[in-house]
PDB file of C-alpha atoms and ligand atoms in Angstrom:
ATOM      1  CA  MET A   6      -6.707 -18.372  16.256  1.00  0.00           C
ATOM      2  CA  LYS A   7      -6.336 -20.244  12.948  1.00  0.00           C
ATOM      3  CA  ILE A   8      -4.448 -19.171   9.839  1.00  0.00           C
ATOM      4  CA  GLU A   9      -5.146 -20.715   6.495  1.00  0.00           C
ATOM      5  CA  ILE A  10      -2.682 -19.965   3.649  1.00  0.00           C
ATOM      6  CA  ILE A  11      -4.268 -18.506   0.516  1.00  0.00           C
ATOM      7  CA  LYS A  12      -1.614 -19.225  -2.134  1.00  0.00           C
ATOM      8  CA  GLU A  13       0.230 -22.304  -0.860  1.00  0.00           C
ATOM      9  CA  ASP A  14       2.511 -22.548  -3.919  1.00  0.00           C
ATOM     10  CA  ILE A  15       4.195 -19.206  -3.206  1.00  0.00           C
ATOM     11  CA  ASN A  16       3.393 -19.053   0.573  1.00  0.00           C
ATOM     12  CA  PHE A  17       1.458 -15.780   0.021  1.00  0.00           C
ATOM     13  CA  GLY A  18      -1.493 -14.499   2.091  1.00  0.00           C
ATOM     14  CA  GLY A  19      -3.426 -15.943   4.977  1.00  0.00           C
ATOM     15  CA  ILE A  20      -7.005 -15.913   6.220  1.00  0.00           C
ATOM     16  CA  VAL A  21      -7.130 -15.507  10.007  1.00  0.00           C
ATOM     17  CA  SER A  22     -10.126 -16.872  11.798  1.00  0.00           C
ATOM     18  CA  GLU A  23     -11.154 -17.547  15.373  1.00  0.00           C
ATOM     19  CA  ILE A  24     -10.031 -14.073  16.563  1.00  0.00           C
ATOM     20  CA  ASN A  25     -11.876 -10.908  17.557  1.00  0.00           C
ATOM     21  CA  ILE A  26      -9.581  -8.018  16.869  1.00  0.00           C
ATOM     22  CA  THR A  27     -11.504  -5.671  19.172  1.00  0.00           C
ATOM     23  CA  GLU A  28     -10.444  -7.672  22.226  1.00  0.00           C
ATOM     24  CA  ASP A  29      -7.237  -7.182  24.215  1.00  0.00           C
ATOM     25  CA  LEU A  30      -4.657  -9.364  22.474  1.00  0.00           C
ATOM     26  CA  ASN A  31      -1.683 -10.881  24.226  1.00  0.00           C
ATOM     27  CA  ASP A  32       1.963 -10.912  23.075  1.00  0.00           C
ATOM     28  CA  THR A  33       1.794 -14.521  21.924  1.00  0.00           C
ATOM     29  CA  ILE A  34      -0.978 -13.717  19.447  1.00  0.00           C
ATOM     30  CA  ILE A  35       0.618 -10.491  18.232  1.00  0.00           C
ATOM     31  CA  ASN A  36       3.990 -12.155  17.784  1.00  0.00           C
ATOM     32  CA  GLU A  37       2.420 -14.962  15.787  1.00  0.00           C
ATOM     33  CA  LEU A  38       0.555 -12.420  13.580  1.00  0.00           C
ATOM     34  CA  ASP A  39       3.758 -10.428  13.092  1.00  0.00           C
ATOM     35  CA  LYS A  40       5.646 -13.610  12.195  1.00  0.00           C
ATOM     36  CA  LYS A  41       2.961 -14.586   9.695  1.00  0.00           C
ATOM     37  CA  LEU A  42       3.050 -11.089   8.175  1.00  0.00           C
ATOM     38  CA  ASN A  43       6.812 -11.556   7.584  1.00  0.00           C
ATOM     39  CA  GLU A  44       6.250 -14.969   6.085  1.00  0.00           C
ATOM     40  CA  LEU A  45       2.998 -14.528   4.105  1.00  0.00           C
ATOM     41  CA  CYS A  46       2.942 -10.711   3.449  1.00  0.00           C
ATOM     42  CA  LEU A  47      -0.766 -10.325   4.045  1.00  0.00           C
ATOM     43  CA  LEU A  48      -3.473 -11.384   6.431  1.00  0.00           C
ATOM     44  CA  VAL A  49      -7.220 -11.176   5.884  1.00  0.00           C
ATOM     45  CA  PHE A  50      -9.641 -10.996   8.874  1.00  0.00           C
ATOM     46  CA  LYS A  51     -13.286 -11.554   8.075  1.00  0.00           C
ATOM     47  CA  LYS A  52     -16.336 -10.149   9.952  1.00  0.00           C
ATOM     48  CA  GLN A  53     -14.500  -7.577  12.028  1.00  0.00           C
ATOM     49  CA  LYS A  54     -17.047  -4.782  12.517  1.00  0.00           C
ATOM     50  CA  ILE A  55     -14.859  -2.073  14.091  1.00  0.00           C
ATOM     51  CA  ASN A  56     -14.964   1.599  14.682  1.00  0.00           C
ATOM     52  CA  ASP A  57     -12.081   4.057  14.262  1.00  0.00           C
ATOM     53  CA  ASP A  58     -10.893   3.770  17.884  1.00  0.00           C
ATOM     54  CA  GLN A  59     -10.816  -0.012  17.642  1.00  0.00           C
ATOM     55  CA  GLN A  60      -8.850   0.104  14.433  1.00  0.00           C
ATOM     56  CA  ILE A  61      -6.362   2.461  16.035  1.00  0.00           C
ATOM     57  CA  LYS A  62      -6.018   0.227  19.072  1.00  0.00           C
ATOM     58  CA  PHE A  63      -5.480  -2.937  16.957  1.00  0.00           C
ATOM     59  CA  SER A  64      -2.999  -1.147  14.650  1.00  0.00           C
ATOM     60  CA  LYS A  65      -0.866   0.007  17.546  1.00  0.00           C
ATOM     61  CA  TYR A  66      -0.056  -3.617  18.419  1.00  0.00           C
ATOM     62  CA  PHE A  67       2.112  -3.621  15.252  1.00  0.00           C
ATOM     63  CA  GLY A  68       4.027  -0.390  15.766  1.00  0.00           C
ATOM     64  CA  LYS A  69       3.673   3.314  15.485  1.00  0.00           C
ATOM     65  CA  ILE A  70       0.834   4.759  13.418  1.00  0.00           C
ATOM     66  CA  GLU A  71       2.007   7.256  10.828  1.00  0.00           C
ATOM     67  CA  GLY A  72      -0.443  10.059  10.376  1.00  0.00           C
ATOM     68  CA  ALA A  73      -1.902  11.513   7.181  1.00  0.00           C
ATOM     69  CA  GLY A  74       0.571  14.334   6.937  1.00  0.00           C
ATOM     70  CA  ASN A  75       0.863  16.978   4.229  1.00  0.00           C
ATOM     71  CA  ASN A  76       3.204  14.684   2.365  1.00  0.00           C
ATOM     72  CA  THR A  77       0.593  12.023   1.694  1.00  0.00           C
ATOM     73  CA  THR A  78      -2.543  13.927   0.689  1.00  0.00           C
ATOM     74  CA  ILE A  79      -3.610  17.097  -1.031  1.00  0.00           C
ATOM     75  CA  ARG A  80      -6.671  17.433   1.217  1.00  0.00           C
ATOM     76  CA  SER A  81      -6.401  20.387   3.536  1.00  0.00           C
ATOM     77  CA  ILE A  82      -7.296  19.692   7.214  1.00  0.00           C
ATOM     78  CA  LYS A  83     -10.815  21.005   6.778  1.00  0.00           C
ATOM     79  CA  GLU A  84     -11.369  18.747   3.739  1.00  0.00           C
ATOM     80  CA  ARG A  85     -10.591  15.612   5.765  1.00  0.00           C
ATOM     81  CA  ARG A  86     -13.325  13.225   6.883  1.00  0.00           C
ATOM     82  CA  LEU A  87     -11.229  11.163   9.238  1.00  0.00           C
ATOM     83  CA  SER A  88      -8.827  11.799  12.126  1.00  0.00           C
ATOM     84  CA  ASP A  89      -5.115  12.312  11.477  1.00  0.00           C
ATOM     85  CA  SER A  90      -4.425   8.640  12.303  1.00  0.00           C
ATOM     86  CA  PHE A  91      -6.160   7.539   9.100  1.00  0.00           C
ATOM     87  CA  GLY A  92      -5.491   7.535   5.423  1.00  0.00           C
ATOM     88  CA  ASP A  93      -8.843   8.113   3.761  1.00  0.00           C
ATOM     89  CA  VAL A  94      -8.947   5.649   0.891  1.00  0.00           C
ATOM     90  CA  SER A  95     -12.669   6.130   0.272  1.00  0.00           C
ATOM     91  CA  ASN A  96     -14.213   7.968  -2.640  1.00  0.00           C
ATOM     92  CA  LEU A  97     -15.938  10.370  -0.261  1.00  0.00           C
ATOM     93  CA  ASP A  98     -15.694  14.109   0.522  1.00  0.00           C
ATOM     94  CA  VAL A  99     -15.930  15.630   3.958  1.00  0.00           C
ATOM     95  CA  ASN A 100     -19.778  15.383   3.713  1.00  0.00           C
ATOM     96  CA  ASN A 101     -19.628  11.694   2.901  1.00  0.00           C
ATOM     97  CA  ARG A 102     -20.603  12.253  -0.728  1.00  0.00           C
ATOM     98  CA  PRO A 103     -18.718  10.842  -3.682  1.00  0.00           C
ATOM     99  CA  LEU A 104     -15.926  13.239  -4.803  1.00  0.00           C
ATOM    100  CA  ARG A 105     -17.022  14.856  -7.992  1.00  0.00           C
ATOM    101  CA  LYS A 106     -15.669  13.503 -11.303  1.00  0.00           C
ATOM    102  CA  THR A 107     -13.404  16.530 -11.910  1.00  0.00           C
ATOM    103  CA  ASP A 108     -12.250  17.065  -8.278  1.00  0.00           C
ATOM    104  CA  ASN A 109      -8.487  17.163  -7.946  1.00  0.00           C
ATOM    105  CA  LYS A 110      -8.850  15.161  -4.706  1.00  0.00           C
ATOM    106  CA  ARG A 111     -10.537  12.415  -6.664  1.00  0.00           C
ATOM    107  CA  PHE A 112      -7.816  12.517  -9.355  1.00  0.00           C
ATOM    108  CA  PHE A 113      -5.123  12.333  -6.700  1.00  0.00           C
ATOM    109  CA  ALA A 114      -6.861   9.365  -5.004  1.00  0.00           C
ATOM    110  CA  LEU A 115      -7.094   7.489  -8.321  1.00  0.00           C
ATOM    111  CA  GLY A 116      -3.317   7.007  -7.963  1.00  0.00           C
ATOM    112  CA  ASN A 117      -4.183   4.048  -5.677  1.00  0.00           C
ATOM    113  CA  ARG A 118      -5.197   2.150  -8.771  1.00  0.00           C
ATOM    114  CA  LEU A 119      -1.583   2.102  -9.931  1.00  0.00           C
ATOM    115  CA  TRP A 120       0.624  -0.646  -8.467  1.00  0.00           C
ATOM    116  CA  HIS A 121       2.440   0.689  -5.431  1.00  0.00           C
ATOM    117  CA  SER A 122       3.851   0.106  -1.963  1.00  0.00           C
ATOM    118  CA  ASP A 123       2.443   2.526   0.610  1.00  0.00           C
ATOM    119  CA  ALA A 124       4.541   5.602   1.462  1.00  0.00           C
ATOM    120  CA  SER A 125       7.536   4.399  -0.582  1.00  0.00           C
ATOM    121  CA  PHE A 126       7.841   8.150  -1.330  1.00  0.00           C
ATOM    122  CA  LYS A 127       8.780   8.803   2.315  1.00  0.00           C
ATOM    123  CA  LYS A 128      12.358   8.655   3.544  1.00  0.00           C
ATOM    124  CA  ILE A 129      11.164   6.019   6.007  1.00  0.00           C
ATOM    125  CA  PRO A 130       8.641   3.988   4.021  1.00  0.00           C
ATOM    126  CA  ALA A 131       5.643   2.280   5.572  1.00  0.00           C
ATOM    127  CA  LYS A 132       5.951  -1.138   7.180  1.00  0.00           C
ATOM    128  CA  TYR A 133       2.406  -2.464   7.422  1.00  0.00           C
ATOM    129  CA  SER A 134      -0.981  -1.082   6.291  1.00  0.00           C
ATOM    130  CA  LEU A 135      -4.362  -2.024   7.762  1.00  0.00           C
ATOM    131  CA  LEU A 136      -7.389  -1.428   5.577  1.00  0.00           C
ATOM    132  CA  SER A 137     -10.832  -1.830   6.998  1.00  0.00           C
ATOM    133  CA  GLY A 138     -13.861  -2.174   4.608  1.00  0.00           C
ATOM    134  CA  ARG A 139     -16.604  -0.211   6.378  1.00  0.00           C
ATOM    135  CA  LYS A 140     -18.650  -0.025   3.193  1.00  0.00           C
ATOM    136  CA  VAL A 141     -17.614  -1.779   0.012  1.00  0.00           C
ATOM    137  CA  ALA A 142     -18.546  -1.529  -3.651  1.00  0.00           C
ATOM    138  CA  LYS A 143     -21.241  -3.884  -4.931  1.00  0.00           C
ATOM    139  CA  ILE A 144     -19.321  -4.344  -8.216  1.00  0.00           C
ATOM    140  CA  GLY A 145     -15.594  -4.050  -8.541  1.00  0.00           C
ATOM    141  CA  GLY A 146     -13.344  -2.245  -6.096  1.00  0.00           C
ATOM    142  CA  GLU A 147     -11.246  -5.354  -5.359  1.00  0.00           C
ATOM    143  CA  THR A 148      -7.728  -4.900  -4.020  1.00  0.00           C
ATOM    144  CA  GLN A 149      -4.913  -6.817  -5.687  1.00  0.00           C
ATOM    145  CA  PHE A 150      -1.651  -7.773  -4.050  1.00  0.00           C
ATOM    146  CA  ALA A 151       1.595  -8.943  -5.680  1.00  0.00           C
ATOM    147  CA  ASP A 152       4.245 -11.059  -3.957  1.00  0.00           C
ATOM    148  CA  MET A 153       7.485  -9.182  -4.589  1.00  0.00           C
ATOM    149  CA  ARG A 154       9.588 -12.003  -3.038  1.00  0.00           C
ATOM    150  CA  ALA A 155       8.350 -14.667  -5.464  1.00  0.00           C
ATOM    151  CA  ALA A 156       8.767 -12.063  -8.230  1.00  0.00           C
ATOM    152  CA  TYR A 157      12.375 -11.425  -7.202  1.00  0.00           C
ATOM    153  CA  ASP A 158      13.166 -15.139  -6.928  1.00  0.00           C
ATOM    154  CA  ASP A 159      12.088 -15.714 -10.530  1.00  0.00           C
ATOM    155  CA  LEU A 160      14.057 -12.856 -12.066  1.00  0.00           C
ATOM    156  CA  PRO A 161      16.823 -13.928 -14.500  1.00  0.00           C
ATOM    157  CA  ALA A 162      20.298 -13.885 -12.906  1.00  0.00           C
ATOM    158  CA  GLN A 163      21.460 -10.924 -14.998  1.00  0.00           C
ATOM    159  CA  ILE A 164      18.524  -8.771 -13.893  1.00  0.00           C
ATOM    160  CA  LYS A 165      19.178  -9.737 -10.270  1.00  0.00           C
ATOM    161  CA  HIS A 166      22.719  -8.622 -10.802  1.00  0.00           C
ATOM    162  CA  LYS A 167      21.652  -5.394 -12.576  1.00  0.00           C
ATOM    163  CA  ILE A 168      19.298  -4.262  -9.812  1.00  0.00           C
ATOM    164  CA  LYS A 169      21.442  -5.395  -6.893  1.00  0.00           C
ATOM    165  CA  ASN A 170      22.741  -1.953  -6.045  1.00  0.00           C
ATOM    166  CA  LEU A 171      20.355   0.302  -7.982  1.00  0.00           C
ATOM    167  CA  LYS A 172      18.799   3.251  -6.243  1.00  0.00           C
ATOM    168  CA  SER A 173      15.438   4.666  -7.369  1.00  0.00           C
ATOM    169  CA  TYR A 174      13.654   7.915  -6.641  1.00  0.00           C
ATOM    170  CA  HIS A 175      10.003   7.764  -5.442  1.00  0.00           C
ATOM    171  CA  SER A 176       7.582  10.603  -5.412  1.00  0.00           C
ATOM    172  CA  LEU A 177       3.811  11.127  -5.644  1.00  0.00           C
ATOM    173  CA  ILE A 178       4.682  13.658  -8.335  1.00  0.00           C
ATOM    174  CA  TYR A 179       5.859  10.792 -10.588  1.00  0.00           C
ATOM    175  CA  SER A 180       2.901   8.473  -9.971  1.00  0.00           C
ATOM    176  CA  ARG A 181       0.424  11.221 -10.579  1.00  0.00           C
ATOM    177  CA  GLN A 182       2.322  12.169 -13.681  1.00  0.00           C
ATOM    178  CA  LYS A 183       1.430   8.720 -15.022  1.00  0.00           C
ATOM    179  CA  LEU A 184      -2.228   9.684 -14.758  1.00  0.00           C
ATOM    180  CA  GLY A 185      -1.561  12.827 -16.792  1.00  0.00           C
ATOM    181  CA  LEU A 186      -1.685  15.029 -13.671  1.00  0.00           C
ATOM    182  CA  ASN A 187       0.676  17.902 -12.980  1.00  0.00           C
ATOM    183  CA  MET A 188       1.205  18.176  -9.244  1.00  0.00           C
ATOM    184  CA  TYR A 189       2.949  21.498  -9.763  1.00  0.00           C
ATOM    185  CA  GLU A 190      -0.399  22.871 -10.862  1.00  0.00           C
ATOM    186  CA  MET A 191      -2.384  21.029  -8.203  1.00  0.00           C
ATOM    187  CA  VAL A 192      -0.542  22.349  -5.151  1.00  0.00           C
ATOM    188  CA  SER A 193       1.185  25.562  -4.200  1.00  0.00           C
ATOM    189  CA  ALA A 194       4.951  26.192  -4.525  1.00  0.00           C
ATOM    190  CA  GLU A 195       5.312  25.833  -0.749  1.00  0.00           C
ATOM    191  CA  GLU A 196       3.457  22.564  -0.723  1.00  0.00           C
ATOM    192  CA  ILE A 197       5.270  20.894  -3.611  1.00  0.00           C
ATOM    193  CA  ILE A 198       8.410  20.502  -1.421  1.00  0.00           C
ATOM    194  CA  ASN A 199       6.431  17.983   0.662  1.00  0.00           C
ATOM    195  CA  PHE A 200       6.502  15.757  -2.351  1.00  0.00           C
ATOM    196  CA  LYS A 201      10.249  15.883  -3.091  1.00  0.00           C
ATOM    197  CA  PRO A 202      11.537  12.532  -4.439  1.00  0.00           C
ATOM    198  CA  VAL A 203      13.224  10.225  -1.946  1.00  0.00           C
ATOM    199  CA  LYS A 204      15.870   7.640  -2.647  1.00  0.00           C
ATOM    200  CA  GLN A 205      15.213   3.917  -2.054  1.00  0.00           C
ATOM    201  CA  PRO A 206      17.035   0.691  -2.897  1.00  0.00           C
ATOM    202  CA  LEU A 207      15.469  -1.449  -5.622  1.00  0.00           C
ATOM    203  CA  VAL A 208      16.101  -4.621  -3.681  1.00  0.00           C
ATOM    204  CA  ARG A 209      15.159  -5.212  -0.024  1.00  0.00           C
ATOM    205  CA  LYS A 210      15.791  -8.054   2.283  1.00  0.00           C
ATOM    206  CA  ASN A 211      13.497  -9.187   5.055  1.00  0.00           C
ATOM    207  CA  ASP A 212      15.408  -9.350   8.340  1.00  0.00           C
ATOM    208  CA  PHE A 213      13.312 -12.175   9.652  1.00  0.00           C
ATOM    209  CA  THR A 214      12.912 -14.531   6.672  1.00  0.00           C
ATOM    210  CA  LYS A 215      16.140 -13.288   4.900  1.00  0.00           C
ATOM    211  CA  ARG A 216      14.171 -13.351   1.628  1.00  0.00           C
ATOM    212  CA  LYS A 217      14.806 -10.621  -0.936  1.00  0.00           C
ATOM    213  CA  SER A 218      12.145  -8.692  -2.720  1.00  0.00           C
ATOM    214  CA  ILE A 219      11.926  -6.106  -5.472  1.00  0.00           C
ATOM    215  CA  PHE A 220      11.002  -2.708  -3.956  1.00  0.00           C
ATOM    216  CA  LEU A 221       8.817  -1.293  -6.671  1.00  0.00           C
ATOM    217  CA  ALA A 222       6.061   1.284  -6.993  1.00  0.00           C
ATOM    218  CA  SER A 223       4.548   3.464  -9.621  1.00  0.00           C
ATOM    219  CA  HIS A 224       6.045   6.303  -7.511  1.00  0.00           C
ATOM    220  CA  ILE A 225       9.436   5.607  -9.156  1.00  0.00           C
ATOM    221  CA  GLY A 226      10.398   8.222 -11.731  1.00  0.00           C
ATOM    222  CA  GLU A 227      14.159   8.040 -11.730  1.00  0.00           C
ATOM    223  CA  ILE A 228      16.897   5.507 -11.156  1.00  0.00           C
ATOM    224  CA  GLU A 229      20.362   6.683 -10.316  1.00  0.00           C
ATOM    225  CA  GLY A 230      22.705   6.418 -13.354  1.00  0.00           C
ATOM    226  CA  MET A 231      19.914   5.655 -15.830  1.00  0.00           C
ATOM    227  CA  GLU A 232      18.300   7.935 -18.378  1.00  0.00           C
ATOM    228  CA  LYS A 233      14.690   8.861 -17.661  1.00  0.00           C
ATOM    229  CA  PRO A 234      13.011   7.014 -20.582  1.00  0.00           C
ATOM    230  CA  ASP A 235      15.143   3.917 -19.847  1.00  0.00           C
ATOM    231  CA  THR A 236      14.034   4.129 -16.204  1.00  0.00           C
ATOM    232  CA  ILE A 237      10.353   4.294 -17.117  1.00  0.00           C
ATOM    233  CA  LEU A 238      10.646   1.340 -19.494  1.00  0.00           C
ATOM    234  CA  PHE A 239      12.756  -0.682 -17.048  1.00  0.00           C
ATOM    235  CA  VAL A 240      10.287  -0.057 -14.139  1.00  0.00           C
ATOM    236  CA  ASN A 241       7.385  -0.904 -16.391  1.00  0.00           C
ATOM    237  CA  ASP A 242       9.050  -4.187 -17.342  1.00  0.00           C
ATOM    238  CA  LEU A 243       9.715  -5.012 -13.691  1.00  0.00           C
ATOM    239  CA  ILE A 244       6.122  -4.248 -12.749  1.00  0.00           C
ATOM    240  CA  GLU A 245       4.816  -6.356 -15.625  1.00  0.00           C
ATOM    241  CA  HIS A 246       7.022  -9.239 -14.528  1.00  0.00           C
ATOM    242  CA  SER A 247       5.972  -8.951 -10.855  1.00  0.00           C
ATOM    243  CA  THR A 248       2.229  -8.762 -11.493  1.00  0.00           C
ATOM    244  CA  LYS A 249       1.795 -11.958 -13.428  1.00  0.00           C
ATOM    245  CA  ASP A 250      -1.120 -14.042 -12.194  1.00  0.00           C
ATOM    246  CA  LYS A 251       1.040 -16.494 -10.362  1.00  0.00           C
ATOM    247  CA  TYR A 252       2.262 -13.748  -7.896  1.00  0.00           C
ATOM    248  CA  LEU A 253      -1.170 -12.187  -7.294  1.00  0.00           C
ATOM    249  CA  TYR A 254      -3.967 -12.402  -4.810  1.00  0.00           C
ATOM    250  CA  THR A 255      -7.142 -10.465  -5.569  1.00  0.00           C
ATOM    251  CA  HIS A 256      -9.293  -9.622  -2.631  1.00  0.00           C
ATOM    252  CA  ASN A 257     -13.003  -9.415  -3.276  1.00  0.00           C
ATOM    253  CA  TRP A 258     -14.239  -7.286  -0.325  1.00  0.00           C
ATOM    254  CA  ASP A 259     -17.091  -8.129   1.979  1.00  0.00           C
ATOM    255  CA  GLU A 260     -18.184  -5.484   4.399  1.00  0.00           C
ATOM    256  CA  ASN A 261     -16.144  -5.551   7.637  1.00  0.00           C
ATOM    257  CA  ASP A 262     -13.146  -7.352   6.181  1.00  0.00           C
ATOM    258  CA  LEU A 263      -9.833  -6.072   7.469  1.00  0.00           C
ATOM    259  CA  ILE A 264      -6.576  -6.719   5.644  1.00  0.00           C
ATOM    260  CA  ILE A 265      -3.046  -6.145   6.959  1.00  0.00           C
ATOM    261  CA  TRP A 266      -0.230  -6.181   4.461  1.00  0.00           C
ATOM    262  CA  ASP A 267       3.526  -5.869   4.510  1.00  0.00           C
ATOM    263  CA  ASN A 268       4.593  -3.004   2.242  1.00  0.00           C
ATOM    264  CA  ARG A 269       8.214  -4.054   2.417  1.00  0.00           C
ATOM    265  CA  GLN A 270       7.593  -7.183   0.356  1.00  0.00           C
ATOM    266  CA  SER A 271       4.441  -6.663  -1.638  1.00  0.00           C
ATOM    267  CA  MET A 272       2.749  -4.225  -3.991  1.00  0.00           C
ATOM    268  CA  HIS A 273      -0.950  -3.568  -4.207  1.00  0.00           C
ATOM    269  CA  ARG A 274      -3.568  -1.563  -6.176  1.00  0.00           C
ATOM    270  CA  GLY A 275      -7.252  -1.014  -6.112  1.00  0.00           C
ATOM    271  CA  LEU A 276      -9.437  -2.032  -9.059  1.00  0.00           C
ATOM    272  CA  TYR A 277     -12.122  -0.044 -10.803  1.00  0.00           C
ATOM    273  CA  PHE A 278     -15.586   0.577  -9.392  1.00  0.00           C
ATOM    274  CA  ASP A 279     -18.257   3.144 -10.308  1.00  0.00           C
ATOM    275  CA  ASP A 280     -17.076   5.797  -7.887  1.00  0.00           C
ATOM    276  CA  GLN A 281     -19.719   8.323  -8.996  1.00  0.00           C
ATOM    277  CA  ASN A 282     -22.611   6.077  -8.060  1.00  0.00           C
ATOM    278  CA  GLU A 283     -21.325   3.770  -5.367  1.00  0.00           C
ATOM    279  CA  ILE A 284     -19.937   4.434  -1.916  1.00  0.00           C
ATOM    280  CA  ARG A 285     -16.755   2.667  -0.944  1.00  0.00           C
ATOM    281  CA  ASP A 286     -15.658   3.603   2.538  1.00  0.00           C
ATOM    282  CA  VAL A 287     -12.338   1.912   3.248  1.00  0.00           C
ATOM    283  CA  ARG A 288     -10.107   3.312   5.962  1.00  0.00           C
ATOM    284  CA  ARG A 289      -6.410   2.799   6.303  1.00  0.00           C
ATOM    285  CA  THR A 290      -4.044   2.962   9.234  1.00  0.00           C
ATOM    286  CA  THR A 291      -0.376   2.740   8.407  1.00  0.00           C
ATOM    287  CA  ILE A 292       2.444   1.428  10.566  1.00  0.00           C
ATOM    288  CA  SER A 293       5.751   3.308  10.021  1.00  0.00           C
ATOM    289  CA  GLY A 294       8.975   1.624   9.175  1.00  0.00           C
ATOM    290  CA  THR A 295      11.720   2.080  11.720  1.00  0.00           C
ATOM    291  CA  GLU A 296      14.539   3.468   9.658  1.00  0.00           C
ATOM    292  CA  MET A 297      15.743   4.919   6.361  1.00  0.00           C
ATOM    293  CA  LEU A 298      16.874   2.178   3.963  1.00  0.00           C
ATOM    294  CA  ILE A 299      19.679   4.227   2.452  1.00  0.00           C
ATOM    295  CA  ASP A 300      21.177   7.666   3.062  1.00  0.00           C
ATOM    296  CA  GLN A 301      19.447  10.412   1.178  1.00  0.00           C
TER     297      GLN A 301
HETATM  298  C1  LIG B 423      -4.436   1.640   0.230  1.00  0.00           C
HETATM  299  C2  LIG B 423      -4.741   1.308  -1.173  1.00  0.00           C
HETATM  300  C3  LIG B 423      -6.356   0.226  -2.616  1.00  0.00           C
HETATM  301  C4  LIG B 423      -7.801  -0.021  -2.507  1.00  0.00           C
HETATM  302  O1  LIG B 423      -5.317   1.582   1.081  1.00  0.00           O
HETATM  303  O2  LIG B 423      -3.241   1.938   0.512  1.00  0.00           O
HETATM  304  O3  LIG B 423      -3.923   1.444  -2.036  1.00  0.00           O
HETATM  305  O4  LIG B 423      -8.289  -1.065  -3.021  1.00  0.00           O
HETATM  306  N1  LIG B 423      -5.951   0.777  -1.387  1.00  0.00           N
HETATM  307  O5  LIG B 423      -8.476   0.794  -1.905  1.00  0.00           O
HETATM  308 MN1  LIG B 424      -1.959   1.906  -1.025  1.00  0.00          MN
END
């Protein structure tokens, strides 16, 4: 196995070669990959033609898979294309056809184009995500990643001080609100409770590297002790700061690429592609975090 660093200047991202992820992998390899995920935030594997079972098997080396529960999607069970172990990040309906332009499921999925960290709206947010490009867009549909450690390091001292103990509230309701969507109209009164905001710290520290990062996502709609408009503007400013070119890696997908990223210290978003005329079948498995970061 060989790992080549993508952005040497900020030690962000790696391309892993000389590995076949469908094979049985020993502890030495997995520990090395885990160490590199802590250090580099994301790893790209090329030419890994895998099926769902192989993705599940590889994912389990990194922890427990968190399923696509009712608190992550508005698709009912019968509207889902993939097993419960997967997050369906494609633009497809249950019959493998592009979701129609006005379909609420499409609108909901467009939230992935906003900067975010996966499942930050859960009490225990996601640790790693693994995204496999089974079919990718011919034009566009790149995935961008932002290094939230480098972004934290470069914050002015007074902002570091200001955010040190701040607590933010994350919910899919807030991120979809930014798209002009009203989740209260999209799901029933019983279902809306699945999307109740959860409290997260605005600063995290990696146990292994001891580096701090800004824990940001478009899912944030409130910060404790701050007025709502001030919150929105402050979060926008932080996102703008954190997504400057120098902190970014843009992944231009080839079919059968697989990327693993560390949600604890990065943000990501998908970029535009013509989702009415192209098929983009990307499938995500998500590894759960191990504990709540703060009491709720
Ligand atoms: C995801 C995600 C963006 C993309 O899989 O969690 O946000 O480019 N994907 O599909
Ligand atoms: Mn995501």
